[in-house]
Short mmCIF file of C-alpha atoms in Angstrom, two decimals:
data_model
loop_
_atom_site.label_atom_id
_atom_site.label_comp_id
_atom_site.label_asym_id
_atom_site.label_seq_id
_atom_site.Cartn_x
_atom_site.Cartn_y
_atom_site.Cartn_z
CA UNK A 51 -38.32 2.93 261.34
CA UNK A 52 -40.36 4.74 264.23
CA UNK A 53 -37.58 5.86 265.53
CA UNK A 54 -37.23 7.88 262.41
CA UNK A 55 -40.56 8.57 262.40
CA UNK A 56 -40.13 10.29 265.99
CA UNK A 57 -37.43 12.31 264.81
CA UNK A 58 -39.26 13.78 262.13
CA UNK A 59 -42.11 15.14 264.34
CA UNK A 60 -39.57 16.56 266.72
CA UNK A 61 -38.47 18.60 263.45
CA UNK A 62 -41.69 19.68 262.88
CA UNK A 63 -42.37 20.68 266.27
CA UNK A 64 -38.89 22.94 266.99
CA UNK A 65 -38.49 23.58 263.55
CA UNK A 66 -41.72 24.51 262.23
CA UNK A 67 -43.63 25.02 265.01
CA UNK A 68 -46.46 22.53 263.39
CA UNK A 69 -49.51 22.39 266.17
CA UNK A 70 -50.20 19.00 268.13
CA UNK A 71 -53.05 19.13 265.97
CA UNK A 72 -50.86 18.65 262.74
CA UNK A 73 -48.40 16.33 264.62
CA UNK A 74 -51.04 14.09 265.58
CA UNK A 75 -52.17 13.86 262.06
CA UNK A 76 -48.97 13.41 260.78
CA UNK A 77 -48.06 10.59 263.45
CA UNK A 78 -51.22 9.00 262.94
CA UNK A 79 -50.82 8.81 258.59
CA UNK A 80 -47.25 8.09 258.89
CA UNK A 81 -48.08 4.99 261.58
CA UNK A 82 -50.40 3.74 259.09
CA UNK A 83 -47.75 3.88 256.02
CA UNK A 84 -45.36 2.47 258.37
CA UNK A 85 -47.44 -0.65 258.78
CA UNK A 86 -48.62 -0.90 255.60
CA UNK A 87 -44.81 -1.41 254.48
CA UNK A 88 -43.98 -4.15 257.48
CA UNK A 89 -46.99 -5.87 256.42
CA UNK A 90 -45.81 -5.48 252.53
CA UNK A 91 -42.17 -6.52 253.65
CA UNK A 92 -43.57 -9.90 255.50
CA UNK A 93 -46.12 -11.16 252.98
CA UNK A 94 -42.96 -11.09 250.36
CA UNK A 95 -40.68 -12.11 252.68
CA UNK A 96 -42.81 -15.36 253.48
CA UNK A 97 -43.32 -15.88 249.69
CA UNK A 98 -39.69 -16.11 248.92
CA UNK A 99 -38.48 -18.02 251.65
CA UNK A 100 -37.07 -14.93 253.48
CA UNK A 101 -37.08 -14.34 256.77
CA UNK A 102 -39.80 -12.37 258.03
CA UNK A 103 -39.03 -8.60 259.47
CA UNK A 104 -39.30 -8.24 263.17
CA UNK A 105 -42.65 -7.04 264.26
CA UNK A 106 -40.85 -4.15 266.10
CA UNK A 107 -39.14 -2.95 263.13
CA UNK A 108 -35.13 -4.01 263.97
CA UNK A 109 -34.77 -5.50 260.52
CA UNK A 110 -36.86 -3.48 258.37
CA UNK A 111 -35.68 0.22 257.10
CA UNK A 112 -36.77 3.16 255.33
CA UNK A 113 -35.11 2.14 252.13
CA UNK A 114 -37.62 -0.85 251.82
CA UNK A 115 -40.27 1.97 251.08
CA UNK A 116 -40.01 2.12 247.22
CA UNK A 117 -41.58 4.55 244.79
CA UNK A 118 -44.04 1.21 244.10
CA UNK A 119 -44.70 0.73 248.02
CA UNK A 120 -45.83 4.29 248.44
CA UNK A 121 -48.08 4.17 245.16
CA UNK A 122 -49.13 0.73 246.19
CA UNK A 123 -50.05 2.46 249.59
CA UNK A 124 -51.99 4.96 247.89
CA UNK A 125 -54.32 2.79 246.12
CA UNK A 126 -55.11 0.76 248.88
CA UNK A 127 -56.18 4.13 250.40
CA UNK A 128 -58.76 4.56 247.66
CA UNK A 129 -59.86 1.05 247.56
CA UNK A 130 -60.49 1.36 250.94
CA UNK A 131 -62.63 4.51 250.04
CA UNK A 132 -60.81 7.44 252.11
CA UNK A 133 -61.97 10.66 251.41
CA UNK A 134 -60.01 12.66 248.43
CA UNK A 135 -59.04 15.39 251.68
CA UNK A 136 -57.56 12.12 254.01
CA UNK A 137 -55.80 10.41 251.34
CA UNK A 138 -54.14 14.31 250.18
CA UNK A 139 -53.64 14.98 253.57
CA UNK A 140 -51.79 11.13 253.89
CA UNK A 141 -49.34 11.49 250.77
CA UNK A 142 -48.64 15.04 252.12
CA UNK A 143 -47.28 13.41 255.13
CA UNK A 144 -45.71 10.52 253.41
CA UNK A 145 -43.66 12.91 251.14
CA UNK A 146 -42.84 15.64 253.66
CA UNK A 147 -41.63 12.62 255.77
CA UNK A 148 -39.27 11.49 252.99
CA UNK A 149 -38.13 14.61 252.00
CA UNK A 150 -37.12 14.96 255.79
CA UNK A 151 -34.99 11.91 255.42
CA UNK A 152 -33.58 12.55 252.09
CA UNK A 153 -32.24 16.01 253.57
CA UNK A 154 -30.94 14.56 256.63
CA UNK A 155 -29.04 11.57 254.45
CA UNK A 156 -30.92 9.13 256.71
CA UNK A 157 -31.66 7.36 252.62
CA UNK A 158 -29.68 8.28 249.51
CA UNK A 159 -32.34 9.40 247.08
CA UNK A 160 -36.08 10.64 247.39
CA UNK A 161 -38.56 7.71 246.21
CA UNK A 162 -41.53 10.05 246.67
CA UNK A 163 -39.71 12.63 244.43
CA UNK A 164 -41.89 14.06 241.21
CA UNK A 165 -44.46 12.09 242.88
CA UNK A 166 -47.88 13.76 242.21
CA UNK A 167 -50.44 14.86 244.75
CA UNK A 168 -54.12 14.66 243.84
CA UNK A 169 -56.25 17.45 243.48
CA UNK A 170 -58.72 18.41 246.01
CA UNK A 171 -61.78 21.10 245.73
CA UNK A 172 -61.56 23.20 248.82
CA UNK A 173 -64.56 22.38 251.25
CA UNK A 174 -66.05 25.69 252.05
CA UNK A 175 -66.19 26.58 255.94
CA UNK A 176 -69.73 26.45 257.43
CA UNK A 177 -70.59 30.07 259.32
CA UNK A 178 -73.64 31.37 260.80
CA UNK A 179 -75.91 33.74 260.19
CA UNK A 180 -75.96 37.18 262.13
CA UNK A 181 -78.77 35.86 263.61
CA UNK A 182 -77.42 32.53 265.16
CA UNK A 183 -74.57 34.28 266.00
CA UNK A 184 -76.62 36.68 268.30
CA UNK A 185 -78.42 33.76 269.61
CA UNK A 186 -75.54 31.16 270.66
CA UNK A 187 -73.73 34.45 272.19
CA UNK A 188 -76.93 35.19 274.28
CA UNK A 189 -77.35 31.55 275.55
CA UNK A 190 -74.92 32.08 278.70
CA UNK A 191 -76.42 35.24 279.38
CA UNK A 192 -79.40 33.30 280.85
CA UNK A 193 -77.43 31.63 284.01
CA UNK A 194 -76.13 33.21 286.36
CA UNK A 195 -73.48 30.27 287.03
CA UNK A 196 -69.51 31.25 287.02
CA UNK A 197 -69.06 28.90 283.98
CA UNK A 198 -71.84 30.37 282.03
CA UNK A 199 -69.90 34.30 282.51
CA UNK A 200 -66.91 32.34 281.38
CA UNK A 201 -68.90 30.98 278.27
CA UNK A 202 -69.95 34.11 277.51
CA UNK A 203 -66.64 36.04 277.41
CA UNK A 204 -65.13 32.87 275.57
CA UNK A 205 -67.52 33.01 272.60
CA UNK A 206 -68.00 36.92 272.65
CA UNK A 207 -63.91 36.83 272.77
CA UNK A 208 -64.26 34.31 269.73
CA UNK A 209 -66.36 36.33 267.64
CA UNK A 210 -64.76 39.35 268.16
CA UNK A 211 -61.45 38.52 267.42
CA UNK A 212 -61.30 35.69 264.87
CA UNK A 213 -58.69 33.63 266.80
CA UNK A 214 -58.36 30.00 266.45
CA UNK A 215 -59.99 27.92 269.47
CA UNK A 216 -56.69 26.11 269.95
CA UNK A 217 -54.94 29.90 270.69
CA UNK A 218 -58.06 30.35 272.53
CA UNK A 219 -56.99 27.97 274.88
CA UNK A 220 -53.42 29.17 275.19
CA UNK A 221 -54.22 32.45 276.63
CA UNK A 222 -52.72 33.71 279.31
CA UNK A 223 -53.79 36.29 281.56
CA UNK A 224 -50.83 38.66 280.53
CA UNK A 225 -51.52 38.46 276.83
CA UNK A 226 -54.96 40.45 277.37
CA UNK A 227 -55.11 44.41 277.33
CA UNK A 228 -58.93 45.95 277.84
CA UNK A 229 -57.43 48.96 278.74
CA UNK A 230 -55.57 49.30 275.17
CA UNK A 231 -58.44 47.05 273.45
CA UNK A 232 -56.36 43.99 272.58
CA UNK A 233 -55.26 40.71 272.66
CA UNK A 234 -51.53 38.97 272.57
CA UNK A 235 -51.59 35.83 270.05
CA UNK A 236 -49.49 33.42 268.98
CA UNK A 237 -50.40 31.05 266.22
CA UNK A 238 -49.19 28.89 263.70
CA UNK A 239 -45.59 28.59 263.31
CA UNK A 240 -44.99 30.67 266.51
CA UNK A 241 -46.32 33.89 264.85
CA UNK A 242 -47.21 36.61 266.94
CA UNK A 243 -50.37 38.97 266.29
CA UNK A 244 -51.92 41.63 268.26
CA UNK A 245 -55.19 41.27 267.42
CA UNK A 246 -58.32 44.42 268.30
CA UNK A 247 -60.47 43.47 270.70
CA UNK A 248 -64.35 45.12 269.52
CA UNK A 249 -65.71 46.94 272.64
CA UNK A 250 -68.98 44.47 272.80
CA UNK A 251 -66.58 41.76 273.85
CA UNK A 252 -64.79 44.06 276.79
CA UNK A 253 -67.84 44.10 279.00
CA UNK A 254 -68.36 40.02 278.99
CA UNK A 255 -64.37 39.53 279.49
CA UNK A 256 -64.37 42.15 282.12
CA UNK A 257 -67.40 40.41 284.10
CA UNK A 258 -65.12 37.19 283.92
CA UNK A 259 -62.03 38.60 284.95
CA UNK A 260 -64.03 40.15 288.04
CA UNK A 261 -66.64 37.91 289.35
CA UNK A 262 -66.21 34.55 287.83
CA UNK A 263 -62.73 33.71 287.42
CA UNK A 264 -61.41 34.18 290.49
CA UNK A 265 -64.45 31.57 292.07
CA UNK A 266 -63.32 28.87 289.48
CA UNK A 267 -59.38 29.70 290.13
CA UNK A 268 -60.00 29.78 294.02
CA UNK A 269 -57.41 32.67 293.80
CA UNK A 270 -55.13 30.70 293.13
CA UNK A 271 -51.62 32.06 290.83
CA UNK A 272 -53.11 30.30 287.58
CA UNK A 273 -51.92 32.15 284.77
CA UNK A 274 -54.09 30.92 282.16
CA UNK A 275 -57.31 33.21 280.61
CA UNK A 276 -59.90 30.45 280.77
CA UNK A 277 -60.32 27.92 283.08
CA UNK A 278 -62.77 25.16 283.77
CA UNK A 279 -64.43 24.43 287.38
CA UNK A 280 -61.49 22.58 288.82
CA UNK A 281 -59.34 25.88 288.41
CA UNK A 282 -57.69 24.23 285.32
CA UNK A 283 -56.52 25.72 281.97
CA UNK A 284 -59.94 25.16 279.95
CA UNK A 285 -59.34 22.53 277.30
CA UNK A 286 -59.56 22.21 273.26
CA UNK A 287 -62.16 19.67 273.63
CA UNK A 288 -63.56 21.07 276.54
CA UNK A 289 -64.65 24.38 275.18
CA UNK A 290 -66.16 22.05 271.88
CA UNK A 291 -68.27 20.40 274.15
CA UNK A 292 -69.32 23.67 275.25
CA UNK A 293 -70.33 25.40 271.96
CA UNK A 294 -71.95 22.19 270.88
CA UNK A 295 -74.77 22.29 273.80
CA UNK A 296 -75.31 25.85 273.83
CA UNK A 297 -75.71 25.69 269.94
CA UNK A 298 -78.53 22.80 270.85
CA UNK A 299 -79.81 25.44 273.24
CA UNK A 300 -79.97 28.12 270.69
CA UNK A 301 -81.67 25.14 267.96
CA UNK A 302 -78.69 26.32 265.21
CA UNK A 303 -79.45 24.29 262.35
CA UNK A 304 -75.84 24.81 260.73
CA UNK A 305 -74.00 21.73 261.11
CA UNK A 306 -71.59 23.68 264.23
CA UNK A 307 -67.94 23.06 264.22
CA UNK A 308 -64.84 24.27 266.68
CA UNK A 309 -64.17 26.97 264.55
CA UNK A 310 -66.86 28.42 262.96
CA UNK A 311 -67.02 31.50 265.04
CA UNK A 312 -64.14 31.80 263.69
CA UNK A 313 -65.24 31.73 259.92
CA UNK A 314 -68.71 33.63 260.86
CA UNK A 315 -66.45 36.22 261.97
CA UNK A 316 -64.24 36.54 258.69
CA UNK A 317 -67.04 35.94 256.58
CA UNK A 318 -69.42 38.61 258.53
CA UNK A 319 -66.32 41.23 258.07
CA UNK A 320 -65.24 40.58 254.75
CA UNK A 321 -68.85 41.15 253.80
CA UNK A 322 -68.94 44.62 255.71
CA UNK A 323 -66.34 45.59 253.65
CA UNK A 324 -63.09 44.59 255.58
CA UNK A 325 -60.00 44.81 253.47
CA UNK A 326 -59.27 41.10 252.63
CA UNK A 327 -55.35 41.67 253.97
CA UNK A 328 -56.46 43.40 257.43
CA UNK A 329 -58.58 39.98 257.48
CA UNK A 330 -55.50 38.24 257.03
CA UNK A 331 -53.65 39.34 259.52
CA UNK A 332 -56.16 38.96 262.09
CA UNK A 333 -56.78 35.95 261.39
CA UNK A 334 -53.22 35.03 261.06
CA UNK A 335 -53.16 33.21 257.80
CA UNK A 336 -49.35 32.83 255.76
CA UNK A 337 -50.76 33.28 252.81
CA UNK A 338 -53.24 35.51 251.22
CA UNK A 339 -54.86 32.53 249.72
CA UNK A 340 -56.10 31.19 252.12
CA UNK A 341 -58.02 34.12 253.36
CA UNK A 342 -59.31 34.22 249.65
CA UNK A 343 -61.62 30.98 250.48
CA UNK A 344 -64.26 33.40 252.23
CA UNK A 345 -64.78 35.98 249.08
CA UNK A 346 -66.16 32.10 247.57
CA UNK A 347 -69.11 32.23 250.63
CA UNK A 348 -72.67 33.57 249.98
CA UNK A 349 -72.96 37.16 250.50
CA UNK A 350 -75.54 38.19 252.80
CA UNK A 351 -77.33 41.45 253.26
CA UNK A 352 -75.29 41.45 256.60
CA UNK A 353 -73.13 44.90 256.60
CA UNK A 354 -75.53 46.38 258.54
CA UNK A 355 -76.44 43.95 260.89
CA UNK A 356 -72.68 43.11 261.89
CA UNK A 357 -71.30 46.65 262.27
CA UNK A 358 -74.16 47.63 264.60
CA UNK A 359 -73.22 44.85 266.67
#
């Protein structure tokens, strides 16, 4: 059954260029519902006399995962109280998984098919203020460390481009023209974007490129954008850690998240009057609706506050 399991993430990885965000997700909910079904298979095994499945898997198979073993799953989900998202998220995974295996003949007939999904209300992204925007972006400006004139160009970079931290990360130094004004970036689904870079985040990136990259590098032929202090392509997690303690610097009392320069940025634009579909694009959204989720935001009196800056 894992086996199965692993060939379904390759899929989404080659075919669909899902992140390792999503694939870790996906392994992790599909692990679960995996176990859940040995465990199912062994309790009724041991009541009728049967014997029990190997631990490992070698006599259990996908076709032991009814239509009443997946709702069965489901309720134990909400008896166990999972959040509405986490339990959408897990049937999502659950029925991609079996249409995968449906498709690929690995079982003859879909048991998740018709099989509804529960509703969820879309949690609204948490952005800052114009004002805690301009502080967190100041905080490295007061060091004078390497690392701090790489924060600075990270988060100014951040803000003025609305990229995703994860293709933050991936940045080479080739994808980055401050001559032209932009930057090279591939997202979701291997989707390529040139995004504008706004001239107030030129001067930071410029300062990095010059004085404090090529102390954390050591010169070195490292091709990647940001790095950390060993010389290192800078980390997911590592640039989280980052924004979390300059945020505590900066005493930001909205609840901060990876991303939400991110959403500050595509919240502060569409409220400046940004055409929602430019927005889109920069931000590299699939579909138009998803972009839609900021016109649902407060509106600020920002528009002059964020094109001055």
């Amino acid at each position: 059954m894992q086996a199965e399991i692993a060939k379904f993430l390759h899929f989404l990885s080659v075919e669909r260029g899902f992140s390792e965000n999503t694939l870790a997700a996906y392994r992790n909910d599909l692990t679960q519902f995996y176990q859940f079904v040995l465990d199912a298979e062994a309790r009724q095994s041991g009541a009728s006399g049967r014997t029990p499945p190997d631990p490992k898997g070698n006599e259990l198979d996908w076709s032991k995962a009814t239509r009443m073993r997946i709702i069965s799953f489901i309720l134990q989900l909400k008896e166990r109280r999972y959040a509405p998202a986490s339990v959408a998220r897990k049937i999502a995974a659950v029925k991609s998984f079996f249409h995968f295996l449906t498709a690929e003949g690995m079982i003859p007939e879909d048991p998740t098919e018709n099989l509804a999904s529960p509703k969820v209300d879309k949690v609204l992204p948490q952005t800052l203020t114009i004002q805690e925007v301009d502080e967190l972006l100041e905080q490295p400006a007061r060091l004078s460390t390497p690392e701090a004139t790489r924060d600075k160009a990270m988060l100014e970079m951040l803000y003025a481009t609305g990229m995703r931290v994860s293709e933050l990360m991936a940045l080479d130094l080739a994808d980055v023209d401050l001559s032209a004004g932009y930057v090279r970036c591939v997202g979701r689904g291997a989707r390529e974007r040139i995004i504008p870079i706004r001239p107030q985040a030129i001067k930071p990136l410029e300062d990095y490129l010059q004085q404090a990259r090529p102390i954390l590098t050591r010169h070195t032929d490292q091709q990647a954008l940001f790095v950390n202090h060993r010389g290192e392509r800078l980390t997911r997690q590592g640039f989280w850690l980052i924004v979390k303690s300059y945020a505590k610097q900066a005493k930001v009392s909205t609840n901060i998240t990876p991303n939400i320069l991110r959403h500050s940025f595509a919240t502060h634009m569409l409220h400046s009057g940004a055409d929602l579909h430019s927005i889109q694009e920069m931000l590299g959204h699939a579909s138009i609706t998803t972009t839609q989720i900021y016109t649902h935001l407060p509106k600020e009196n920002i528009s002059e506050a964020y094109s001055s800056n």
